[in-house]
Short mmCIF file of C-alpha atoms and ligand atoms in Angstrom, two decimals:
data_model
loop_
_atom_site.label_atom_id
_atom_site.label_comp_id
_atom_site.label_asym_id
_atom_site.label_seq_id
_atom_site.Cartn_x
_atom_site.Cartn_y
_atom_site.Cartn_z
CA MET A 1 25.01 26.48 118.06
CA VAL A 2 22.06 25.56 115.73
CA TYR A 3 19.21 23.46 117.07
CA LYS A 4 17.39 21.07 114.77
CA ASN A 5 13.52 20.23 114.93
CA TYR A 6 13.44 22.94 117.99
CA SER A 7 10.33 23.71 120.36
CA LEU A 8 9.28 27.15 119.86
CA LYS A 9 6.97 26.80 123.20
CA ASN A 10 9.06 29.06 125.51
CA TYR A 11 9.62 31.60 122.57
CA ASN A 12 5.96 32.58 122.04
CA THR A 13 4.03 34.35 124.39
CA PHE A 14 0.75 32.27 123.78
CA GLY A 15 3.09 29.61 124.58
CA PHE A 16 2.32 27.53 121.76
CA ASP A 17 4.39 24.46 121.09
CA VAL A 18 5.03 24.40 117.35
CA LYS A 19 8.45 23.39 116.23
CA THR A 20 10.91 25.02 113.94
CA ASN A 21 13.35 22.96 111.60
CA TYR A 22 16.25 25.18 112.68
CA PHE A 23 17.13 27.50 115.63
CA ALA A 24 19.44 29.84 116.84
CA THR A 25 20.70 32.58 118.46
CA PHE A 26 23.11 35.70 117.73
CA GLU A 27 24.92 38.23 119.61
CA ASN A 28 26.40 40.15 116.89
CA LYS A 29 26.17 41.18 113.03
CA ASN A 30 29.25 38.75 112.10
CA GLU A 31 27.43 35.90 113.68
CA LEU A 32 24.25 36.88 112.10
CA ILE A 33 25.92 37.05 108.65
CA THR A 34 27.52 33.61 109.05
CA LEU A 35 24.10 32.46 109.93
CA LEU A 36 22.36 33.75 107.04
CA ASN A 37 25.10 32.65 104.70
CA ASP A 38 24.80 28.82 105.98
CA PHE A 39 21.12 28.96 105.46
CA GLU A 40 20.76 31.02 102.40
CA ASN A 41 17.71 29.43 100.99
CA GLN A 42 15.87 28.62 103.99
CA PRO A 43 12.55 30.45 105.05
CA LEU A 44 13.82 33.01 107.66
CA LEU A 45 11.94 34.46 111.13
CA ILE A 46 13.61 36.89 113.03
CA LEU A 47 12.36 36.63 116.44
CA GLY A 48 12.55 39.00 119.81
CA GLY A 49 10.60 37.85 122.75
CA GLY A 50 7.80 36.50 120.65
CA SER A 51 5.07 38.53 122.17
CA ASN A 52 3.47 39.79 118.61
CA ILE A 53 3.54 36.25 117.06
CA LEU A 54 0.79 33.73 116.48
CA PHE A 55 1.94 30.48 115.45
CA THR A 56 -0.45 28.39 113.61
CA LYS A 57 1.68 25.60 112.47
CA ASP A 58 5.28 24.49 112.60
CA PHE A 59 7.96 26.74 110.97
CA GLU A 60 9.97 25.06 108.04
CA GLY A 61 12.90 27.26 108.09
CA LEU A 62 15.35 29.03 110.33
CA VAL A 63 14.34 30.92 113.36
CA LEU A 64 17.08 33.34 114.59
CA GLN A 65 16.67 34.83 117.98
CA ASN A 66 17.85 38.32 118.48
CA ASN A 67 20.28 38.61 121.40
CA VAL A 68 22.18 41.70 120.34
CA LYS A 69 22.98 43.54 123.79
CA GLY A 70 24.39 46.92 125.20
CA PHE A 71 23.77 50.42 125.82
CA GLN A 72 26.03 53.04 124.80
CA ILE A 73 25.73 56.77 125.33
CA ILE A 74 26.68 58.14 121.90
CA GLU A 75 25.88 62.15 122.98
CA GLN A 76 24.71 63.92 126.12
CA SER A 77 24.28 67.42 127.62
CA GLU A 78 22.27 68.83 130.51
CA GLU A 79 19.27 68.60 128.26
CA TYR A 80 19.25 65.74 126.12
CA ALA A 81 20.76 61.94 125.76
CA LYS A 82 21.24 60.14 122.86
CA ILE A 83 21.81 56.25 123.31
CA LYS A 84 22.40 53.20 121.17
CA VAL A 85 20.76 50.12 122.37
CA GLY A 86 21.35 46.66 121.28
CA ALA A 87 18.00 45.07 119.71
CA GLY A 88 17.95 41.99 121.88
CA GLU A 89 17.82 44.10 124.88
CA ASN A 90 14.60 43.90 126.99
CA TRP A 91 12.25 46.50 126.45
CA HIS A 92 11.14 47.04 130.08
CA THR A 93 14.57 46.70 131.36
CA PHE A 94 15.70 49.42 129.00
CA VAL A 95 12.59 51.61 130.11
CA LEU A 96 13.62 51.41 133.95
CA HIS A 97 17.51 51.95 132.89
CA CYS A 98 16.04 55.15 131.20
CA ILE A 99 14.26 56.25 134.34
CA GLU A 100 17.00 55.66 136.58
CA ASN A 101 18.98 58.35 134.46
CA ASN A 102 16.28 60.67 134.08
CA TRP A 103 15.86 60.13 130.32
CA CYS A 104 12.38 60.89 129.70
CA GLY A 105 9.59 60.24 127.63
CA ILE A 106 9.25 56.59 127.48
CA GLU A 107 7.93 56.16 131.05
CA ASN A 108 4.38 55.77 129.50
CA LEU A 109 5.72 52.41 127.68
CA SER A 110 6.46 50.67 130.59
CA LEU A 111 6.11 46.78 131.11
CA ILE A 112 5.53 46.32 127.13
CA PRO A 113 6.78 42.62 126.71
CA GLY A 114 9.48 42.15 123.99
CA THR A 115 12.65 43.52 122.95
CA VAL A 116 14.27 46.77 121.83
CA GLY A 117 14.43 45.88 118.58
CA ALA A 118 11.04 44.96 117.72
CA ALA A 119 9.93 48.13 119.09
CA PRO A 120 10.15 49.93 115.74
CA ILE A 121 8.48 47.34 113.92
CA GLN A 122 5.08 48.41 114.95
CA ASN A 123 5.90 51.49 116.42
CA ILE A 124 4.84 50.27 120.04
CA GLY A 125 2.33 52.25 121.56
CA ALA A 126 0.48 52.80 125.02
CA TYR A 127 -1.05 55.46 127.23
CA GLY A 128 -0.72 58.22 124.94
CA VAL A 129 3.05 57.59 123.92
CA GLU A 130 4.36 56.09 120.63
CA ILE A 131 8.20 54.90 120.41
CA LYS A 132 8.59 57.10 116.94
CA ASP A 133 8.92 60.31 119.04
CA PHE A 134 12.06 59.15 120.84
CA ILE A 135 13.71 57.21 118.08
CA GLU A 136 16.70 58.98 116.06
CA SER A 137 17.41 56.04 113.85
CA VAL A 138 17.34 52.42 113.29
CA ILE A 139 20.61 49.98 112.67
CA ALA A 140 19.48 47.02 110.26
CA LEU A 141 21.30 44.72 108.50
CA ASP A 142 19.93 44.60 104.61
CA ILE A 143 19.30 40.71 104.30
CA GLU A 144 20.15 40.72 100.69
CA SER A 145 23.21 42.60 100.41
CA LYS A 146 24.40 42.03 104.05
CA GLU A 147 24.98 45.54 104.49
CA ILE A 148 24.41 47.68 107.36
CA HIS A 149 21.77 50.47 106.95
CA GLN A 150 21.25 53.57 109.31
CA ILE A 151 17.79 54.63 108.73
CA ASP A 152 16.57 58.06 109.94
CA VAL A 153 13.31 58.14 111.79
CA LEU A 154 11.83 60.19 108.79
CA ASP A 155 12.17 57.27 106.76
CA CYS A 156 11.01 54.80 109.14
CA GLU A 157 7.10 55.55 107.88
CA PHE A 158 5.91 55.27 111.16
CA GLY A 159 2.32 55.56 111.81
CA TYR A 160 -0.40 53.74 114.25
CA ARG A 161 0.78 50.59 114.95
CA ASP A 162 2.73 50.59 111.57
CA SER A 163 6.30 51.17 109.95
CA LEU A 164 8.38 50.75 106.91
CA PHE A 165 9.56 47.32 108.40
CA LYS A 166 6.00 45.93 108.25
CA ASN A 167 5.26 47.13 104.65
CA LYS A 168 7.60 48.02 102.03
CA LYS A 169 10.68 46.64 103.79
CA LYS A 170 8.97 43.59 105.51
CA GLY A 171 11.34 40.61 105.76
CA LYS A 172 14.09 42.82 104.28
CA TYR A 173 15.78 44.05 107.44
CA ILE A 174 16.81 42.73 110.58
CA ILE A 175 17.19 45.35 113.49
CA ILE A 176 20.65 45.06 115.16
CA GLU A 177 20.52 48.42 117.14
CA VAL A 178 18.03 51.55 117.96
CA VAL A 179 19.33 54.95 118.75
CA PHE A 180 17.01 57.29 120.94
CA LEU A 181 17.02 60.66 121.56
CA PHE A 182 15.79 61.45 125.34
CA SER A 183 15.36 64.75 126.83
CA LYS A 184 16.37 65.08 130.28
CA ILE A 185 13.43 67.67 131.11
CA PRO A 186 10.05 65.71 131.79
CA ASN A 187 7.40 66.23 129.78
CA LEU A 188 4.55 64.13 131.60
CA LYS A 189 2.01 62.80 129.52
CA LEU A 190 -1.04 62.38 131.81
CA GLU A 191 -4.01 62.69 129.60
CA TYR A 192 -4.77 59.00 128.53
CA GLY A 193 -7.19 56.87 130.07
CA ASP A 194 -6.83 56.11 134.08
CA ILE A 195 -3.61 57.78 134.71
CA GLN A 196 -4.91 60.79 136.82
CA ASN A 197 -7.33 58.54 138.67
CA THR A 198 -4.70 56.09 139.28
CA LEU A 199 -2.31 58.48 140.69
CA LYS A 200 -4.78 59.75 143.13
CA ASN A 201 -5.95 56.09 144.08
CA MET A 202 -2.41 55.49 144.71
CA LYS A 203 -2.02 58.40 146.79
CA ILE A 204 1.02 59.71 144.62
CA GLU A 205 0.82 63.54 144.95
CA ALA A 206 2.06 66.14 142.60
CA PRO A 207 4.63 67.17 141.18
CA TYR A 208 5.13 63.82 139.47
CA THR A 209 8.16 62.20 138.48
CA ILE A 210 8.66 59.96 135.44
CA LYS A 211 9.14 56.87 138.14
CA ASN A 212 5.55 57.73 139.52
CA ILE A 213 4.07 57.56 135.56
CA SER A 214 5.86 54.11 135.06
CA ASP A 215 4.50 52.86 138.74
CA THR A 216 1.15 53.69 137.87
CA VAL A 217 0.98 52.53 133.98
CA CYS A 218 2.58 49.28 135.44
CA TYR A 219 -0.10 49.08 138.07
CA ILE A 220 -2.98 49.86 135.30
CA ARG A 221 -1.08 47.35 132.68
CA GLN A 222 -1.41 44.53 135.54
CA THR A 223 -4.89 45.13 136.47
CA LYS A 224 -6.29 44.77 132.98
CA LEU A 225 -4.18 42.88 130.72
CA PRO A 226 -3.33 38.96 131.42
CA ASN A 227 0.30 38.14 132.26
CA PRO A 228 1.67 35.68 129.49
CA ASN A 229 3.63 33.90 132.21
CA GLU A 230 0.19 32.96 133.54
CA ILE A 231 -2.44 33.14 130.65
CA GLY A 232 -0.88 32.82 126.88
CA ASN A 233 -1.59 36.03 125.21
CA ALA A 234 0.05 38.25 122.70
CA GLY A 235 -1.50 41.57 123.99
CA SER A 236 -4.29 43.28 121.37
CA PHE A 237 -4.80 40.67 118.73
CA PHE A 238 -6.61 43.37 116.70
CA LYS A 239 -5.63 47.08 115.85
CA ASN A 240 -7.99 49.63 116.81
CA PRO A 241 -9.98 50.57 113.51
CA GLU A 242 -9.57 53.94 111.77
CA ILE A 243 -13.14 54.39 109.94
CA ASP A 244 -14.28 56.81 107.58
CA ILE A 245 -16.04 60.07 109.42
CA ASN A 246 -19.27 59.09 107.42
CA LEU A 247 -19.33 55.60 108.87
CA PHE A 248 -18.37 56.95 112.07
CA LYS A 249 -21.29 59.73 112.14
CA LYS A 250 -23.76 56.96 111.04
CA LEU A 251 -22.71 54.56 113.95
CA LYS A 252 -22.85 57.15 116.60
CA GLU A 253 -26.25 57.89 115.61
CA GLU A 254 -27.26 54.38 116.87
CA TYR A 255 -24.75 54.01 119.28
CA PRO A 256 -24.23 57.33 121.17
CA GLU A 257 -22.00 55.68 123.73
CA MET A 258 -19.59 54.44 121.61
CA PRO A 259 -15.69 55.84 122.46
CA PHE A 260 -13.71 57.17 119.85
CA TYR A 261 -10.51 58.90 119.31
CA ALA A 262 -8.89 61.17 116.71
CA SER A 263 -6.87 59.55 114.29
CA THR A 264 -3.65 60.96 112.34
CA LEU A 265 -5.25 59.97 108.87
CA PRO A 266 -7.11 62.40 107.15
CA ASN A 267 -10.91 62.08 107.49
CA LYS A 268 -10.61 58.83 109.76
CA ILE A 269 -11.77 58.46 113.20
CA LYS A 270 -10.13 55.63 115.37
CA ILE A 271 -12.64 53.42 117.38
CA PRO A 272 -11.48 51.11 120.18
CA ALA A 273 -11.96 47.54 118.94
CA GLY A 274 -12.30 46.37 122.78
CA TRP A 275 -15.59 48.36 122.83
CA LEU A 276 -16.97 46.99 119.58
CA ILE A 277 -16.12 43.18 120.39
CA GLU A 278 -17.64 43.54 124.00
CA LYS A 279 -20.88 45.37 122.58
CA THR A 280 -21.03 42.20 120.29
CA GLY A 281 -20.88 40.14 123.20
CA TRP A 282 -17.59 38.36 122.63
CA LYS A 283 -15.93 39.48 125.88
CA GLY A 284 -15.28 36.60 128.15
CA LYS A 285 -16.31 33.96 125.87
CA LYS A 286 -14.51 30.41 126.25
CA TYR A 287 -14.32 27.94 123.86
CA GLU A 288 -12.55 24.88 125.14
CA ASN A 289 -8.86 25.94 125.00
CA VAL A 290 -8.96 29.54 123.98
CA GLY A 291 -10.97 32.54 124.54
CA VAL A 292 -11.64 36.36 124.57
CA HIS A 293 -10.09 37.94 128.26
CA GLU A 294 -12.71 38.68 130.53
CA LYS A 295 -11.11 42.19 131.33
CA GLN A 296 -9.91 43.25 127.88
CA ALA A 297 -11.73 42.06 124.94
CA LEU A 298 -9.14 42.85 122.67
CA VAL A 299 -6.97 40.30 124.09
CA LEU A 300 -7.23 36.53 122.97
CA VAL A 301 -5.88 33.89 125.47
CA ASN A 302 -4.87 30.42 125.49
CA TYR A 303 -5.89 28.72 128.55
CA GLY A 304 -3.09 26.17 128.28
CA LYS A 305 -4.08 23.16 125.92
CA GLY A 306 -4.82 25.54 122.73
CA ASN A 307 -3.58 25.98 119.47
CA GLY A 308 -2.46 28.89 116.94
CA GLN A 309 -5.48 27.37 114.79
CA GLU A 310 -7.89 27.73 117.34
CA ILE A 311 -6.98 31.42 118.02
CA LEU A 312 -6.99 32.26 114.33
CA ASN A 313 -10.37 30.66 113.88
CA LEU A 314 -11.66 32.29 116.90
CA SER A 315 -10.20 35.73 115.57
CA LYS A 316 -11.99 35.14 112.17
CA GLN A 317 -15.37 34.72 113.99
CA ILE A 318 -14.99 37.98 115.56
CA GLN A 319 -14.17 39.78 112.61
CA ASN A 320 -17.09 38.45 110.75
CA THR A 321 -19.46 39.57 113.54
CA ILE A 322 -17.80 43.04 113.64
CA LYS A 323 -18.01 43.43 109.99
CA GLU A 324 -21.88 42.16 109.82
CA ILE A 325 -22.84 44.26 112.99
CA PHE A 326 -20.86 47.65 112.23
CA GLY A 327 -19.38 47.47 108.72
CA ILE A 328 -15.91 47.75 110.14
CA ASP A 329 -13.12 45.50 109.07
CA LEU A 330 -10.87 44.46 111.96
CA ASP A 331 -7.10 44.16 111.35
CA THR A 332 -4.83 41.87 113.04
CA GLU A 333 -1.99 43.57 115.38
CA VAL A 334 -0.49 40.15 115.97
CA ASN A 335 1.90 38.76 113.09
CA ILE A 336 0.49 35.40 111.96
CA ILE A 337 2.84 32.75 110.97
P1 FAD B 401 8.17 39.21 118.46
O1 FAD B 401 6.93 38.91 118.71
O2 FAD B 401 9.30 38.49 118.66
O3 FAD B 401 8.38 39.79 117.07
C1 FAD B 401 7.30 40.82 116.22
C2 FAD B 401 7.32 40.86 114.91
O4 FAD B 401 8.70 41.67 114.86
C3 FAD B 401 7.73 39.77 114.14
O5 FAD B 401 7.34 40.05 112.92
C4 FAD B 401 9.49 39.42 114.07
O6 FAD B 401 9.59 39.03 113.00
C5 FAD B 401 9.72 40.99 114.00
N1 FAD B 401 11.02 41.14 114.67
C6 FAD B 401 11.37 41.15 116.11
N2 FAD B 401 12.75 41.52 116.23
C7 FAD B 401 13.02 41.82 114.99
C8 FAD B 401 14.35 42.35 114.53
N3 FAD B 401 15.51 42.80 115.64
N4 FAD B 401 14.60 42.73 113.23
C9 FAD B 401 13.72 42.56 112.28
N5 FAD B 401 12.21 42.21 112.60
C10 FAD B 401 12.12 41.79 114.13
N6 FAD B 401 2.53 46.49 121.86
C11 FAD B 401 2.35 47.54 121.84
O7 FAD B 401 2.67 48.43 121.04
N7 FAD B 401 1.69 48.40 123.06
C12 FAD B 401 1.02 47.78 124.27
O8 FAD B 401 0.73 48.19 124.99
C13 FAD B 401 1.54 46.11 124.38
N8 FAD B 401 1.20 45.62 125.05
C14 FAD B 401 1.25 44.15 125.42
C15 FAD B 401 0.89 43.46 126.49
C16 FAD B 401 0.97 42.17 126.45
C17 FAD B 401 0.67 41.00 127.65
C18 FAD B 401 1.57 41.31 125.31
C19 FAD B 401 2.04 39.92 125.25
C20 FAD B 401 1.97 41.97 124.20
C21 FAD B 401 1.76 43.32 124.03
N9 FAD B 401 1.94 44.28 123.26
C22 FAD B 401 1.92 45.67 123.08
C23 FAD B 401 2.86 43.59 121.82
C24 FAD B 401 4.21 43.01 121.91
O9 FAD B 401 4.84 43.48 123.18
C25 FAD B 401 4.88 44.36 120.93
O10 FAD B 401 4.60 44.56 119.68
C26 FAD B 401 6.42 44.21 121.23
O11 FAD B 401 7.43 45.06 120.63
C27 FAD B 401 7.13 42.87 120.31
O12 FAD B 401 8.34 42.51 120.60
P2 FAD B 401 8.97 41.08 120.58
O13 FAD B 401 10.38 41.17 120.91
O14 FAD B 401 8.32 40.26 121.52
O15 FAD B 401 8.65 40.85 119.26
N1 EPU B 402 -13.02 49.01 125.93
C1 EPU B 402 -14.00 48.19 126.40
N2 EPU B 402 -14.38 46.89 126.29
C2 EPU B 402 -12.98 46.33 126.37
C3 EPU B 402 -11.72 47.01 126.14
C4 EPU B 402 -11.73 48.24 126.05
O1 EPU B 402 -15.24 48.91 125.88
O2 EPU B 402 -13.26 45.13 127.00
C5 EPU B 402 -13.01 50.27 125.96
C6 EPU B 402 -12.39 51.02 127.01
O3 EPU B 402 -13.61 51.39 127.89
C7 EPU B 402 -12.13 52.44 126.56
C8 EPU B 402 -11.53 52.10 125.21
O4 EPU B 402 -12.03 50.57 124.90
O5 EPU B 402 -12.97 53.06 126.19
C9 EPU B 402 -10.06 51.80 125.23
O6 EPU B 402 -9.55 50.85 126.01
P1 EPU B 402 -8.06 50.48 126.73
O7 EPU B 402 -7.70 52.11 127.19
O8 EPU B 402 -7.92 49.61 127.62
O9 EPU B 402 -7.28 50.38 125.41
P2 EPU B 402 -6.96 49.59 123.99
O10 EPU B 402 -7.47 50.82 123.04
O11 EPU B 402 -8.25 48.43 124.24
C10 EPU B 402 -4.94 50.49 123.17
C11 EPU B 402 -3.74 49.27 122.72
C12 EPU B 402 -2.76 48.70 123.89
C13 EPU B 402 -2.49 50.08 124.98
C14 EPU B 402 -3.79 50.41 125.53
C15 EPU B 402 -3.13 51.40 126.50
C16 EPU B 402 -4.21 48.70 120.51
C17 EPU B 402 -4.72 47.95 119.48
N3 EPU B 402 -4.20 48.36 121.72
O12 EPU B 402 -5.68 49.31 124.02
O13 EPU B 402 -1.77 48.23 123.34
O14 EPU B 402 -1.78 48.98 125.87
O15 EPU B 402 -4.17 51.01 124.44
O16 EPU B 402 -2.61 52.65 125.65
O17 EPU B 402 -3.98 50.23 120.22
C18 EPU B 402 -1.17 46.24 122.47
O18 EPU B 402 -0.92 46.82 121.32
O19 EPU B 402 -0.84 44.96 122.30
C19 EPU B 402 -1.55 46.72 123.40
C20 EPU B 402 -2.22 45.97 124.71
#
């Protein structure tokens, strides 16, 4: 069924009431190809859970929501499991399914909103883990040729909040399924931020299980990040900038307390954008209908009656301040439409 002039209010976690000319969902490759053929000349947007999208205006084209479901064990042994998952499966439900089956590794990625199919797009990451380390391949439809390609992880060009699908192949592929490879032997990642303190506070004792780590990550996230069902947001609005080492040294002299992390890029250091934004006084600021979250400065929020333009304007003002004060360009993580 194709809906006309359809509201996307319930399809983006900012909760903005924009419209699309046409809206449909697809459950498999054949349905998808039929829709693509029927709307060949329309601008196209593929939607998962809408948790990393900012709509600044109505969408003049076809929005297709991915609803490809299913889990399939392709291979397993005592040590590992190779699993194929439909791109329309909910991410957190999938994480819980892995934990139940003792498929280890993505417990630190608990409670990230959205779908399995969107996870490779920006190489989702949290609490010291990125999904790229558990992907074997991505199965996607090439929009032009309508052929299915199985793209090996080594060809996905994954980086921090980055992939082939955001760059060279942006708008070229629709991800249908993702193949994951998990160890059945836990290799817990406890180093990031508050994980160990929270385990202690929650009176969870070692040896820890992957379920313990998932519970801890869920708890930390619930205390820090606004729940989109209560207050519209799309998680971190900006990426943490990776700055040149010389600029880093200069800033560190002026701001010795500035936190920093190693970057995988040569001669770069990663700086938490939340700290930069807080330092410049933006944290908790409210402008009529939108604002900067009071507990996490990296998250821009819709208090209910805002619109995408207001969020975009606010984000530009923040970018200008950060450039002026620190000489750093902040890139957006959220996809702006
Ligand atoms: P959407 O928002 O629907 O789409 C995102 C982009 O991917 C769009 O460009 C869309 O066109 C494209 N896309 C989606 N599905 C497909 C597909 N099947 N094929 C091709 N293109 C597709 N992200 C993190 O990395 N780490 C976090 O810790 C984190 N925390 C968050 C916390 C909150 C409260 C919120 C609201 C968001 C958070 N995010 C985080 C961002 C977001 O959850 C992830 O980016 C998630 O993977 C987006 O999934 P989605 O299905 O909602 O994608
Ligand atoms: N910080 C501040 N003020 C703030 C927020 C953060 O000073 O308002 C400082 C903290 O004190 C800490 C540092 O910044 O020293 C890092 O903070 P935090 O651990 O909260 O993580 P983040 O860098 O702000 C990143 C991801 C999140 C992910 C968390 C946990 C990006 C852009 N964001 O946030 O991902 O959940 O780490 O790993 O990399 C998302 O992508 O949407 C997202 C929520």
